Tab-separated table of C-alpha atoms in Angstrom:
chain	number	residue	atom	x	y	z
A	1	UNK	CA	94.679	70.301	89.846
A	2	UNK	CA	91.148	72.000	89.129
A	3	UNK	CA	88.871	73.750	91.096
A	4	UNK	CA	85.631	72.139	92.006
A	5	UNK	CA	83.336	75.165	91.055
A	6	UNK	CA	82.767	75.189	87.710
A	7	UNK	CA	82.329	79.024	87.743
A	8	UNK	CA	86.051	79.040	88.532
A	9	UNK	CA	87.438	77.103	85.104
A	10	UNK	CA	89.238	73.840	84.790
A	11	UNK	CA	92.790	75.299	87.262
A	12	UNK	CA	93.621	77.384	89.898
A	13	UNK	CA	94.975	80.746	89.075
A	14	UNK	CA	97.624	81.508	90.524
A	15	UNK	CA	96.074	85.275	91.130
A	16	UNK	CA	92.864	83.999	92.828
A	17	UNK	CA	92.176	83.473	96.608
A	18	UNK	CA	90.081	81.429	98.637
A	19	UNK	CA	86.738	82.784	100.138
A	20	UNK	CA	85.354	81.569	103.437
A	21	UNK	CA	83.243	79.152	101.760
A	22	UNK	CA	86.230	77.820	99.592
A	23	UNK	CA	85.202	79.805	96.259
A	24	UNK	CA	87.768	81.543	94.836
A	25	UNK	CA	87.778	85.581	94.180
A	26	UNK	CA	90.559	87.111	92.349
A	27	UNK	CA	93.209	89.125	93.432
A	28	UNK	CA	91.514	92.398	92.419
A	29	UNK	CA	88.326	92.055	94.840
A	30	UNK	CA	90.765	90.827	97.749
A	31	UNK	CA	92.858	93.911	97.182
A	32	UNK	CA	89.456	95.881	97.078
A	33	UNK	CA	88.976	94.210	100.895
A	34	UNK	CA	92.406	95.252	102.023
A	35	UNK	CA	92.225	97.934	105.151
A	36	UNK	CA	94.797	100.773	104.511
A	37	UNK	CA	96.900	99.395	107.233
A	38	UNK	CA	96.957	96.491	105.735
A	39	UNK	CA	100.011	95.945	103.293
A	40	UNK	CA	101.875	92.560	104.322
A	41	UNK	CA	103.380	91.426	100.977
A	42	UNK	CA	102.767	94.581	98.712
A	43	UNK	CA	105.684	96.700	97.964
A	44	UNK	CA	105.445	99.821	100.963
A	45	UNK	CA	108.741	101.434	99.900
A	46	UNK	CA	111.216	102.321	102.668
A	47	UNK	CA	110.919	102.036	106.575
A	48	UNK	CA	111.562	105.107	108.111
A	49	UNK	CA	114.084	104.059	111.496
A	50	UNK	CA	115.127	107.759	112.445
A	51	UNK	CA	113.676	108.456	115.987
A	52	UNK	CA	111.717	111.246	116.194
A	53	UNK	CA	111.339	113.711	119.185
A	54	UNK	CA	107.522	113.113	120.778
A	55	UNK	CA	105.720	116.283	121.028
A	56	UNK	CA	103.738	118.027	123.285
A	57	UNK	CA	100.617	117.027	121.746
A	58	UNK	CA	101.882	113.388	120.893
A	59	UNK	CA	102.448	112.959	124.536
A	60	UNK	CA	98.979	114.626	125.652
A	61	UNK	CA	96.708	112.477	123.022
A	62	UNK	CA	98.940	109.004	124.144
A	63	UNK	CA	97.917	109.731	127.669
A	64	UNK	CA	94.395	110.771	127.218
A	65	UNK	CA	94.244	107.450	125.283
A	66	UNK	CA	95.755	105.585	128.360
A	67	UNK	CA	93.347	107.507	130.346
A	68	UNK	CA	90.029	106.533	128.806
A	69	UNK	CA	91.301	103.022	128.043
A	70	UNK	CA	91.811	102.500	131.610
A	71	UNK	CA	88.134	104.049	132.646
A	72	UNK	CA	86.738	101.329	130.237
A	73	UNK	CA	85.148	104.198	127.995
A	74	UNK	CA	87.075	102.366	125.475
A	75	UNK	CA	89.001	99.465	124.278
A	76	UNK	CA	92.743	98.551	122.174
A	77	UNK	CA	90.402	96.856	119.552
A	78	UNK	CA	88.087	99.609	119.238
A	79	UNK	CA	90.995	102.268	118.969
A	80	UNK	CA	92.687	99.617	116.284
A	81	UNK	CA	89.042	99.705	114.397
A	82	UNK	CA	88.493	103.431	114.559
A	83	UNK	CA	92.452	104.048	112.717
A	84	UNK	CA	91.679	101.055	110.298
A	85	UNK	CA	88.426	102.927	109.312
A	86	UNK	CA	89.698	105.907	108.693
A	87	UNK	CA	90.161	105.311	105.131
A	88	UNK	CA	93.063	104.984	102.685
A	89	UNK	CA	93.737	108.438	101.851
A	90	UNK	CA	93.438	109.905	105.584
A	91	UNK	CA	95.235	106.741	106.400
A	92	UNK	CA	98.351	107.737	104.054
A	93	UNK	CA	97.855	111.656	104.749
A	94	UNK	CA	98.266	111.854	108.555
A	95	UNK	CA	100.867	110.843	110.451
A	96	UNK	CA	100.604	107.942	113.531
A	97	UNK	CA	99.602	110.487	116.498
A	98	UNK	CA	97.375	112.628	114.158
A	99	UNK	CA	95.163	108.828	113.145
A	100	UNK	CA	95.201	108.390	116.832
A	101	UNK	CA	93.684	111.990	116.978
A	102	UNK	CA	91.008	111.571	114.250
A	103	UNK	CA	90.300	108.137	115.330
A	104	UNK	CA	89.553	109.408	119.381
A	105	UNK	CA	87.559	112.379	117.642
A	106	UNK	CA	85.463	109.957	116.126
A	107	UNK	CA	84.879	107.789	118.782
A	108	UNK	CA	83.574	109.928	121.091
A	109	UNK	CA	81.381	111.663	119.019
A	110	UNK	CA	80.044	108.160	118.048
A	111	UNK	CA	79.541	107.605	121.949
A	112	UNK	CA	77.755	110.754	122.765
A	113	UNK	CA	80.526	112.299	125.008
A	114	UNK	CA	81.215	114.895	122.495
A	115	UNK	CA	79.509	116.461	119.238
A	116	UNK	CA	80.811	117.071	116.001
A	117	UNK	CA	80.640	121.240	116.417
A	118	UNK	CA	82.323	120.893	119.989
A	119	UNK	CA	85.539	119.379	118.332
A	120	UNK	CA	85.182	121.819	115.744
A	121	UNK	CA	84.836	124.794	117.956
A	122	UNK	CA	88.443	123.646	120.227
A	123	UNK	CA	90.110	123.229	116.921
A	124	UNK	CA	89.412	126.750	115.681
A	125	UNK	CA	90.019	128.086	118.820
A	126	UNK	CA	93.662	126.389	119.325
A	127	UNK	CA	94.010	127.502	115.593
A	128	UNK	CA	93.663	130.953	116.476
A	129	UNK	CA	95.502	130.661	119.649
A	130	UNK	CA	98.654	129.112	117.442
A	131	UNK	CA	98.072	132.114	114.904
A	132	UNK	CA	98.192	134.831	117.945
A	133	UNK	CA	101.368	133.048	119.478
A	134	UNK	CA	102.947	132.610	115.762
A	135	UNK	CA	102.519	136.734	115.243
A	136	UNK	CA	103.730	137.916	118.397
A	137	UNK	CA	106.779	135.471	117.861
A	138	UNK	CA	107.536	137.099	114.193
A	139	UNK	CA	106.547	140.783	115.895
A	140	UNK	CA	108.644	140.186	118.306
A	141	UNK	CA	111.676	139.554	116.052
A	142	UNK	CA	111.519	141.796	114.047
A	143	UNK	CA	111.519	144.494	117.177
A	144	UNK	CA	114.824	142.642	117.916
A	145	UNK	CA	115.990	143.147	114.016
A	146	UNK	CA	114.952	146.672	113.912
A	147	UNK	CA	116.516	147.479	117.134
C-alpha cells in the first residue's frame, strides 16, 4: 500500500514512522528525538538485578525530594522532566540517585530557591571535608601500622 504523500515515495518503508499529521519520518529522525530514558525496543545490554545498600546521601536525597514534593515545591512530573532533560551523556554517566540530585539542583536554581554559586560552594565544602576525613583515616591507619 502506498503513502498518499508523494514525497515519501510509492511504498511505506518498514523503517519509517508516522508523525502527528500522518506524514512519515525516517527512523533516524525518530531516534534523534528519543530522550536518554527512552530505550524501548533498543538493545540496552543486561539489566543489573543485584541489590545495593542505599547509602546515607541516597537516603537524604530521597527524603529531600519527598519533602519538597509534599510541600508542593516540585511535582513528580517536573522531577521526571528534569531527569529526562539531563541529556544522553549525563544520563548514562550518572547513577540513579545522582540523576535525582542533578535534576533537583537544576530545579532549585530554575525556581530561584538556590543559586548555582551556592550549590557549587556547598559541593566544594563537602568535598574538602571528605578529603580531610580520608586524610585523617589514612594518618590514623599509618600510626597503628607503625606502632
